[in-house]
Coordinates of N, CA, C and O in Angstrom, one line a residue:
X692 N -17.4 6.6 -11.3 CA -16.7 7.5 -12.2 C -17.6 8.5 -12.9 O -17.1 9.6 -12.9
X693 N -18.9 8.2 -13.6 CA -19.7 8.8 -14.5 C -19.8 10.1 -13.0 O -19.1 11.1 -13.0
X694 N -20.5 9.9 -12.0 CA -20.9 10.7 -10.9 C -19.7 11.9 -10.8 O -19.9 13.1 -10.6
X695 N -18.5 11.4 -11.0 CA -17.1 12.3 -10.7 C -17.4 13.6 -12.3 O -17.4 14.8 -12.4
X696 N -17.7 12.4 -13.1 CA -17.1 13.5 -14.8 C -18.9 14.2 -14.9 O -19.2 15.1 -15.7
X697 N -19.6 13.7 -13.9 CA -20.4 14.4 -14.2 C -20.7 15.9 -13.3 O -21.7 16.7 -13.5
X698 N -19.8 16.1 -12.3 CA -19.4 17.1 -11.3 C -18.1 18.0 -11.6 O -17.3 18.5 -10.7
X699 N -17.9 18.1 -13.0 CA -16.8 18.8 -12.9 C -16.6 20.3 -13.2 O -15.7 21.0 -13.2
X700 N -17.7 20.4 -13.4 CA -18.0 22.1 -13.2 C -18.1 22.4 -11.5 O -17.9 23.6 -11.2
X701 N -18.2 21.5 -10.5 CA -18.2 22.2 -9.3 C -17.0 22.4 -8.8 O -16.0 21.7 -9.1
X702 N -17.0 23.6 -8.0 CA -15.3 23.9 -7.5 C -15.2 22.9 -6.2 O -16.2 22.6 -5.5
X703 N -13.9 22.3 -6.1 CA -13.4 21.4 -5.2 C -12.6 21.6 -4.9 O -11.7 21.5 -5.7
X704 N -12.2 22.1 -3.3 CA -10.8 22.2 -2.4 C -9.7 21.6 -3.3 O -10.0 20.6 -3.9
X705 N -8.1 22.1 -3.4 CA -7.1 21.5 -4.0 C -6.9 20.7 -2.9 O -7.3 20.9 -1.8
X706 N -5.9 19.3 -3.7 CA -5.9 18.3 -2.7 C -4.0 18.7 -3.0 O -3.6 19.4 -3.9
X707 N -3.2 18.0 -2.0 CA -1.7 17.5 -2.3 C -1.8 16.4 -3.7 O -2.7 15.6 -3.9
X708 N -0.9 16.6 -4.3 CA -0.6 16.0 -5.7 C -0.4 14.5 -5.0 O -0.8 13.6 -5.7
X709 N 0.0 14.2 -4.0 CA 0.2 13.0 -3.6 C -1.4 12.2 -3.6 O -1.8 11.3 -4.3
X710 N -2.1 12.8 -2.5 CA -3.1 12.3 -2.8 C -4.2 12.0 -4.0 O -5.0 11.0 -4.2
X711 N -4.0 13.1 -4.8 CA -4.4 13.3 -6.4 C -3.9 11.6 -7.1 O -4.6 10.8 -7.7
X712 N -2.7 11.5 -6.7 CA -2.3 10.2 -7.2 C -2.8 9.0 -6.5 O -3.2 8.1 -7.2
X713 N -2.7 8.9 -5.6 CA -3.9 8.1 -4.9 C -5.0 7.8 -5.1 O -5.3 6.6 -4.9
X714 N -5.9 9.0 -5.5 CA -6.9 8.5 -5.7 C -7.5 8.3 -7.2 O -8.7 8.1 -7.5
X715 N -5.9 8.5 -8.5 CA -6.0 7.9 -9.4 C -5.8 6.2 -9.9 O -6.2 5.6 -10.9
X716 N -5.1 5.8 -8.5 CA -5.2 4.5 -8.5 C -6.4 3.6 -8.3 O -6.5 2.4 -8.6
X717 N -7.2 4.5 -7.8 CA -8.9 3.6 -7.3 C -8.8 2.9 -6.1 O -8.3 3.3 -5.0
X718 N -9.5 1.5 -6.5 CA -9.3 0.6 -5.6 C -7.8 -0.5 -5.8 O -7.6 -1.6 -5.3
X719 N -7.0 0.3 -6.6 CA -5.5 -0.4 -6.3 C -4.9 0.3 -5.8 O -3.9 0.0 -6.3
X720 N -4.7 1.0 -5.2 CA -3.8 2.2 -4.3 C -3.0 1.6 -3.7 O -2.0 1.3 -4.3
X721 N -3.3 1.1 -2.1 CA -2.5 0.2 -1.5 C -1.7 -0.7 -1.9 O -0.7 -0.8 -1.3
X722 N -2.1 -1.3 -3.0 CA -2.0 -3.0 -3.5 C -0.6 -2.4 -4.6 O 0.5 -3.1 -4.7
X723 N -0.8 -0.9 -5.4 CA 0.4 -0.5 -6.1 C 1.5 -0.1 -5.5 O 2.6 -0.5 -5.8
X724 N 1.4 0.9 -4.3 CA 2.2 1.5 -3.7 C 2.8 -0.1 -2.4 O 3.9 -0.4 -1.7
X725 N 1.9 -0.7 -2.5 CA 2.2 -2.1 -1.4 C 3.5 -3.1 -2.0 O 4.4 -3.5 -1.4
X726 N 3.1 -3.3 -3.5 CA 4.0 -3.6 -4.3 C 5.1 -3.5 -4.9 O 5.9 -4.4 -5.3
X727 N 5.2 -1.8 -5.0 CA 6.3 -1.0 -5.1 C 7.1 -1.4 -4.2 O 8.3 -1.8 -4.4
X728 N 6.7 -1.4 -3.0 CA 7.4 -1.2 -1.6 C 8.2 -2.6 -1.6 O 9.5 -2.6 -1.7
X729 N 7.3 -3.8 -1.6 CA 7.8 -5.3 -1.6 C 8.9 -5.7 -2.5 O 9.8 -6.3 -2.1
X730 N 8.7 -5.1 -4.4 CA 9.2 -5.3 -4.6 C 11.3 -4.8 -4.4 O 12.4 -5.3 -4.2
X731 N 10.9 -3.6 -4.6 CA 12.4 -2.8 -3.6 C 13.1 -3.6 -2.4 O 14.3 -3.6 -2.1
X732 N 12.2 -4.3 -1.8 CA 12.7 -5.2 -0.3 C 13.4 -6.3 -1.2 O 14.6 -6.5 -1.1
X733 N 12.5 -6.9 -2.1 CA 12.7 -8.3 -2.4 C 14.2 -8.0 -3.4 O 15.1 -8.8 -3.3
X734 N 14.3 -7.0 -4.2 CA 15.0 -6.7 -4.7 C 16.6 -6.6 -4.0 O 17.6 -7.2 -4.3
X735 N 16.3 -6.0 -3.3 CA 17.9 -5.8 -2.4 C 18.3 -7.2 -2.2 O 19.3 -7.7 -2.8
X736 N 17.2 -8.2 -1.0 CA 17.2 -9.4 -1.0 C 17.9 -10.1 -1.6 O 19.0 -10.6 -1.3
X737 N 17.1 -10.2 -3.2 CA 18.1 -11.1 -4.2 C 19.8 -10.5 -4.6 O 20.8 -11.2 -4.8
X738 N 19.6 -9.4 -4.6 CA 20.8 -8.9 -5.0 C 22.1 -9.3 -4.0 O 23.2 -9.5 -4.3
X739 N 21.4 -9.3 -2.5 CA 22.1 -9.2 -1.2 C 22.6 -11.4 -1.5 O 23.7 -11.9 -1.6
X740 N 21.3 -12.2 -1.5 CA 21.7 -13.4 -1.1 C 21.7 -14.1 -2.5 O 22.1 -15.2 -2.3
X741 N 21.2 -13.8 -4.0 CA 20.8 -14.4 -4.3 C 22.1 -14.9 -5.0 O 23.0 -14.0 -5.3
X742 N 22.3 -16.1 -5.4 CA 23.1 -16.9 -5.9 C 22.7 -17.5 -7.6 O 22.2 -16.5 -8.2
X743 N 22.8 -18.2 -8.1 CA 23.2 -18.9 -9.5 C 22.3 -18.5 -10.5 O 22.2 -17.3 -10.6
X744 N 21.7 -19.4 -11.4 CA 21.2 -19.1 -12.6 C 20.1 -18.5 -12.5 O 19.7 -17.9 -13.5
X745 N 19.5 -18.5 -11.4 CA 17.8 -17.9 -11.3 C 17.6 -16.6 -10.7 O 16.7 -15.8 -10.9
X746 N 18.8 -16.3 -9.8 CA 18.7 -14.9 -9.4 C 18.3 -13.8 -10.4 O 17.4 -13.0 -10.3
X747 N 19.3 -14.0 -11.5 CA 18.8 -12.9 -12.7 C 17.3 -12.9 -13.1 O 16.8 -11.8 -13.5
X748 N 16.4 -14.3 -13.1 CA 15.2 -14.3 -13.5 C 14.2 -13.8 -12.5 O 13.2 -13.3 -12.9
X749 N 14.6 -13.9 -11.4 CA 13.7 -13.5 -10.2 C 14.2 -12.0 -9.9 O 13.3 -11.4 -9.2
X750 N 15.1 -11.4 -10.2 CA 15.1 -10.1 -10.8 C 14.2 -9.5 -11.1 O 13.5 -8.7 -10.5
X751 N 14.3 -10.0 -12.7 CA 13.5 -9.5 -13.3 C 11.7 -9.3 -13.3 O 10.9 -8.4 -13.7
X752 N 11.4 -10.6 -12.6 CA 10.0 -11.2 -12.3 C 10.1 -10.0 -11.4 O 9.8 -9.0 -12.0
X753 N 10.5 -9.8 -10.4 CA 10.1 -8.7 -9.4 C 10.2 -7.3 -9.6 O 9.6 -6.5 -8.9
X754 N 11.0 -7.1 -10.4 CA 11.4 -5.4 -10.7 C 10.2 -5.1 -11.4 O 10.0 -3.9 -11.4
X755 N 9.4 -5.8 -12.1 CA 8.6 -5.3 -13.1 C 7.3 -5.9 -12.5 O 6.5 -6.2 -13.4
X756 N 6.8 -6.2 -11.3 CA 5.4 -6.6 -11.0 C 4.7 -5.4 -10.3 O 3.5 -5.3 -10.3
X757 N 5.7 -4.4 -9.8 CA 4.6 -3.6 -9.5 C 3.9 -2.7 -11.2 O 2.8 -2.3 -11.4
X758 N 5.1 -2.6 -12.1 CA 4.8 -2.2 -13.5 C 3.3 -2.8 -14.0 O 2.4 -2.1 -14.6
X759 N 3.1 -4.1 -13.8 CA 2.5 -5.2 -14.4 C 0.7 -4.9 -13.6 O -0.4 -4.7 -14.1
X760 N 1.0 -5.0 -12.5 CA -0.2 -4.8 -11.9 C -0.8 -3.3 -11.8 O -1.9 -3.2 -11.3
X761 N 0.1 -1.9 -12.1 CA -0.3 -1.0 -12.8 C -1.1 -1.3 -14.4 O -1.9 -0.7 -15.2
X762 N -0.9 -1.6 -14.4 CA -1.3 -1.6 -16.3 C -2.4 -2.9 -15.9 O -3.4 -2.8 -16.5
X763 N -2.4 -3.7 -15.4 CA -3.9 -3.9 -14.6 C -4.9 -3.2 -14.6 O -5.8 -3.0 -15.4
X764 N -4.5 -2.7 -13.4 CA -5.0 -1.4 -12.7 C -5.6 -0.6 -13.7 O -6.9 -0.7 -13.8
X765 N -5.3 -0.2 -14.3 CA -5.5 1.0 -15.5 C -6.2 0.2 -16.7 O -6.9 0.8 -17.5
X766 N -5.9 -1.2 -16.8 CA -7.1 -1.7 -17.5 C -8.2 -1.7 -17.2 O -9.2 -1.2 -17.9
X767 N -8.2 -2.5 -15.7 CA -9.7 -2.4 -14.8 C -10.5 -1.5 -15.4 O -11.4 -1.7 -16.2
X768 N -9.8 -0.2 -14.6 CA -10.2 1.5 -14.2 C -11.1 1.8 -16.0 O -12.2 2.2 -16.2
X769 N -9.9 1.4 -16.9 CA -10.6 2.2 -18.3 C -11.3 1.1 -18.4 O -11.9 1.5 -19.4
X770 N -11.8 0.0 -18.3 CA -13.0 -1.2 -18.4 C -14.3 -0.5 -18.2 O -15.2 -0.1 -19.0
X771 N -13.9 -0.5 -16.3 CA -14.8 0.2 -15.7 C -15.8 1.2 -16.2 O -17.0 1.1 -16.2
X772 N -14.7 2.7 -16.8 CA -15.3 3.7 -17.0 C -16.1 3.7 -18.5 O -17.0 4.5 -18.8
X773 N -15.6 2.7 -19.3 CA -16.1 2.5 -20.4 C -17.6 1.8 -20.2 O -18.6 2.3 -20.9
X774 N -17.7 0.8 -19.3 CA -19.1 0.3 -18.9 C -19.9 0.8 -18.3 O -21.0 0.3 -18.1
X775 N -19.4 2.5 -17.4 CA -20.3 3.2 -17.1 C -21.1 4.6 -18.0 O -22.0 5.4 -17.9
X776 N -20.0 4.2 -19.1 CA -20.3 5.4 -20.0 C -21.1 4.9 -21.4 O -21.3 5.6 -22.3
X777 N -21.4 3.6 -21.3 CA -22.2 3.1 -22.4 C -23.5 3.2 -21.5 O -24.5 3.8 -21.9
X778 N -23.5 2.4 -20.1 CA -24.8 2.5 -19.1 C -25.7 3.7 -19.5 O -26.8 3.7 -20.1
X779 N -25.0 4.5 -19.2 CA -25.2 6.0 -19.1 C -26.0 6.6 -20.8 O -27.1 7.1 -21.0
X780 N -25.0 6.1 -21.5 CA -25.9 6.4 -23.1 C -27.0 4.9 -23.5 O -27.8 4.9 -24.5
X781 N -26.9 4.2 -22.8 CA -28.3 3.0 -23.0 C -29.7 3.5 -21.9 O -30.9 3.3 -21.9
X782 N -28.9 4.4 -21.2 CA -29.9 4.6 -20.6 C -30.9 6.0 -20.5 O -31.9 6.4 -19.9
X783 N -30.1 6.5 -21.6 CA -31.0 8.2 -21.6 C -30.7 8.1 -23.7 O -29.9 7.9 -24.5
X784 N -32.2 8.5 -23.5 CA -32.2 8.1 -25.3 C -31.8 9.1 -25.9 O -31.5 9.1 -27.1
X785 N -31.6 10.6 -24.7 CA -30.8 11.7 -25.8 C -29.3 12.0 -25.0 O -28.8 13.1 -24.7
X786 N -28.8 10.5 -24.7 CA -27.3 10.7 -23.9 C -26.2 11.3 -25.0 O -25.1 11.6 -24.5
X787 N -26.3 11.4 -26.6 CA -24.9 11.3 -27.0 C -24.8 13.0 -26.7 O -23.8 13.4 -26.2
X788 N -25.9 14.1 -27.1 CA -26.0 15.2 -26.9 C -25.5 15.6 -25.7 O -25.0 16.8 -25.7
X789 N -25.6 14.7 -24.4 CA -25.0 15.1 -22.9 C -23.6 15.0 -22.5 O -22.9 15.3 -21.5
X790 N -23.4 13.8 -24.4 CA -22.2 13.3 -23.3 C -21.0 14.4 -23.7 O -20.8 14.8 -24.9
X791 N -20.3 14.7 -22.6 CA -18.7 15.6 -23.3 C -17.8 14.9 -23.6 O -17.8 13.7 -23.3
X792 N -16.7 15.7 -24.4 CA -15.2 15.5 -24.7 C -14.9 14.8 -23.0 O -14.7 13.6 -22.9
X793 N -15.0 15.8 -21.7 CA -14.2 15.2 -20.8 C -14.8 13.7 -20.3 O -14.4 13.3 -19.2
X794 N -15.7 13.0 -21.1 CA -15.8 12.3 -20.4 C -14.5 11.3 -21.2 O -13.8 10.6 -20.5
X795 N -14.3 11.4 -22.3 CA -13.3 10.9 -23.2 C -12.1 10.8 -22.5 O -11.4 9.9 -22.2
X796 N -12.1 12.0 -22.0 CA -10.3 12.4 -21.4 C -10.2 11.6 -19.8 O -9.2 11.0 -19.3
X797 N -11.2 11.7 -19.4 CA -11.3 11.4 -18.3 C -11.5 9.4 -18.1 O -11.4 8.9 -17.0
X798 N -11.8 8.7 -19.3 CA -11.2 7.6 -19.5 C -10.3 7.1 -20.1 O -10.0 5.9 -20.2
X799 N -9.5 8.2 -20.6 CA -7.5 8.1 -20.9 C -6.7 8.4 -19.7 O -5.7 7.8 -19.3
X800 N -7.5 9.7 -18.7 CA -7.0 9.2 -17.4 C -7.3 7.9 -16.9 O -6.5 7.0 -16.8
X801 N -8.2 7.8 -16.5 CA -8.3 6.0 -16.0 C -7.3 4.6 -16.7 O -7.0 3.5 -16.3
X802 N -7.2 5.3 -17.5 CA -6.5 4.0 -18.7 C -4.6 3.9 -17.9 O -3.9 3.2 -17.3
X803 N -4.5 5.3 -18.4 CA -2.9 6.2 -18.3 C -2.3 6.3 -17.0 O -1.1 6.0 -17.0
X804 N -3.0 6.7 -15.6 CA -2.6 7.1 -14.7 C -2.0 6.0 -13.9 O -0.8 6.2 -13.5
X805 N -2.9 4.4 -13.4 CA -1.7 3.9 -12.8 C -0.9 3.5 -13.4 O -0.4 2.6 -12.6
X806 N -0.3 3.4 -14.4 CA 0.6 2.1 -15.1 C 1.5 3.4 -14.9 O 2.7 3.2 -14.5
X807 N 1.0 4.9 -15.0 CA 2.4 5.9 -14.8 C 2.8 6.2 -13.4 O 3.9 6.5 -13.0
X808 N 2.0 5.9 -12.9 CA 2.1 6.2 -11.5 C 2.8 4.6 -10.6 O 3.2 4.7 -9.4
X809 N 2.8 3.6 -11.3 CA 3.1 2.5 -10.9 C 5.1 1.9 -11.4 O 6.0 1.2 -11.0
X810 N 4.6 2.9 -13.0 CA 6.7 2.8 -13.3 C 7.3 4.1 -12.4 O 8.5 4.0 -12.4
X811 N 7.0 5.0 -12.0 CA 7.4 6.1 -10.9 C 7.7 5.6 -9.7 O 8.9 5.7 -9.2
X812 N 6.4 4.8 -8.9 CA 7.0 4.3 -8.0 C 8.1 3.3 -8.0 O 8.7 3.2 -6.9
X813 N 8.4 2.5 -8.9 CA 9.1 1.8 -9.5 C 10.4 2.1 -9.7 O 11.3 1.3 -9.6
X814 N 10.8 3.5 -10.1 CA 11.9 3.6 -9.9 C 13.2 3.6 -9.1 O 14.3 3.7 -9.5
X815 N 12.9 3.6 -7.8 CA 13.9 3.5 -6.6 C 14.5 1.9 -6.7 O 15.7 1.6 -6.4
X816 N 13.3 1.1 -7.2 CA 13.4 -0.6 -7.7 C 14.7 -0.4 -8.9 O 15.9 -0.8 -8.8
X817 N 14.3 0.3 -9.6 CA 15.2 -0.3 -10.8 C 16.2 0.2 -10.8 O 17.0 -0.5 -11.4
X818 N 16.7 1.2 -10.4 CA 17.9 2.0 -9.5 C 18.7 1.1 -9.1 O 19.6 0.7 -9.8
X819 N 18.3 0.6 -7.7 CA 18.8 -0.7 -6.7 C 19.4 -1.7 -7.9 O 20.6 -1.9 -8.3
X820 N 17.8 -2.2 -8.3 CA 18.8 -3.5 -9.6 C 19.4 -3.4 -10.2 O 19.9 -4.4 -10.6
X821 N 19.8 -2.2 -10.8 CA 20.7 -1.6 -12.0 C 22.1 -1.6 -11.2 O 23.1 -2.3 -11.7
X822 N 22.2 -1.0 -10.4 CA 23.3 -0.5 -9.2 C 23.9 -1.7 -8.5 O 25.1 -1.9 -8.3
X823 N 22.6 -2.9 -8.2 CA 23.4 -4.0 -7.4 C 24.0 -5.2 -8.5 O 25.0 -6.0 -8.5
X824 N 23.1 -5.0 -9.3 CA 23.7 -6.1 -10.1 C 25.1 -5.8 -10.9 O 25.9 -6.6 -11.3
X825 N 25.3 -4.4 -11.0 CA 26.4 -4.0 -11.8 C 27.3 -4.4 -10.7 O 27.9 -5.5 -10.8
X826 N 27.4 -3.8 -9.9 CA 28.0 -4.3 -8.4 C 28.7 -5.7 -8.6 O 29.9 -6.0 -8.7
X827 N 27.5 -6.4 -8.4 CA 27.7 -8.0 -7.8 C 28.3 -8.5 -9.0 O 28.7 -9.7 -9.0
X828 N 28.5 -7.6 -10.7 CA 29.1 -8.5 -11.5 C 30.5 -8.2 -12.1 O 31.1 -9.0 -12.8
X829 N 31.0 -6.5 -11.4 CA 32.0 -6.1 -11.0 C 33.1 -7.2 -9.8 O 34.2 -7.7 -10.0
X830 N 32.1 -7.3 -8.6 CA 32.5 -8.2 -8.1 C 33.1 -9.6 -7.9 O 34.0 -10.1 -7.3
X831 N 31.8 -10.0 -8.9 CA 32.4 -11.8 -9.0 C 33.1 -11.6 -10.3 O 33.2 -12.8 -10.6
X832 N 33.8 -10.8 -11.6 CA 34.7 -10.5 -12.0 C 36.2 -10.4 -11.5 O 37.2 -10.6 -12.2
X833 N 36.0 -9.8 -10.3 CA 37.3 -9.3 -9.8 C 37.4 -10.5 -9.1 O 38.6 -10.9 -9.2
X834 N 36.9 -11.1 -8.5 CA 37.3 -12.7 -7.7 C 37.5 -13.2 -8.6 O 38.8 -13.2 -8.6
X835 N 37.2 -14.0 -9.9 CA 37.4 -14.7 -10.6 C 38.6 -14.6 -11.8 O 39.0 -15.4 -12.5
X836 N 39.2 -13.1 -11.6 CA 40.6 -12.5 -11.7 C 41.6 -13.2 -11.3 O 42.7 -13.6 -11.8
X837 N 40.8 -13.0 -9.9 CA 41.8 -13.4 -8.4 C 42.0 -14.4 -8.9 O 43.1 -14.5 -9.6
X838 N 41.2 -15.7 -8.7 CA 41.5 -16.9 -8.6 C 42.2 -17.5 -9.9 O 43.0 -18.5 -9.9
X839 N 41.9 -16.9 -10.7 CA 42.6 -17.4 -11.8 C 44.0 -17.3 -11.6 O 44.6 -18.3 -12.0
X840 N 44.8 -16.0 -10.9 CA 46.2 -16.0 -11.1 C 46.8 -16.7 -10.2 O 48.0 -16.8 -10.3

């Protein structure tokens, strides 16, 4: 990270905003967008088979893990950049004079980016659960209508 905030005066090819987000994730990239993905499957899943008192809880456990392991992520990441940026001033006796504003900003990005980038992907999830569950409780309402009369 220090290597990155220390190159930011050089000009750098624009990348697609997609990848930009990618490679704010770090070394969670896969593991967030992997997550996102799982949880949406697992989602329908429960909504599609799930049955009695626990389905609601396994819901919720799942709609919000790819959330969870963003804000990981983004802990890590601002850990990370915080222990390269003390290294960095332990190691040069006239570092506070070198160091800039962006290195500040640039560990509020690290902090900020996946936990945002991780409830984004998330939303196609919470969509589904909002939509199936209203669904499925419209539904077992109107049977339970039924059967009563």
């Amino acid at each position: 990270m220090m290597h990155d905030m220390l190159l930011v005066g050089r000009i750098q090819p624009p990348q697609p905003m997609i990848v930009q987000y990618f490679q704010a994730l770090g070394p969670f990239g896969i593991h967030v967008v992997g997550t996102a993905l799982l949880a949406f499957l697992l989602t329908g899943l429960i909504l599609w088979r799930g049955k009695g008192n626990f389905a609601g809880a396994a819901l919720v456990l799942v709609v919000f893990s790819p959330l969870m392991l963003g804000m990981f992520a983004g802990m890590h990441l601002a850990t990370r950049s915080l222990l390269e940026i003390t290294g960095f001033l332990l190691s040069n006796a006239d570092a506070v004079s070198k160091l800039n504003p962006v290195d500040h900003y640039m560990l509020a990005l690290d902090a900020l980016a996946p936990p945002s980038i991780a409830l984004f992907l998330s939303i196609p999830t919470y969509l589904l659960a909002m939509i199936g569950a209203f669904v499925k409780a419209m539904r077992g309402r109107g049977e339970a209508t039924a059967q009563s009369h």
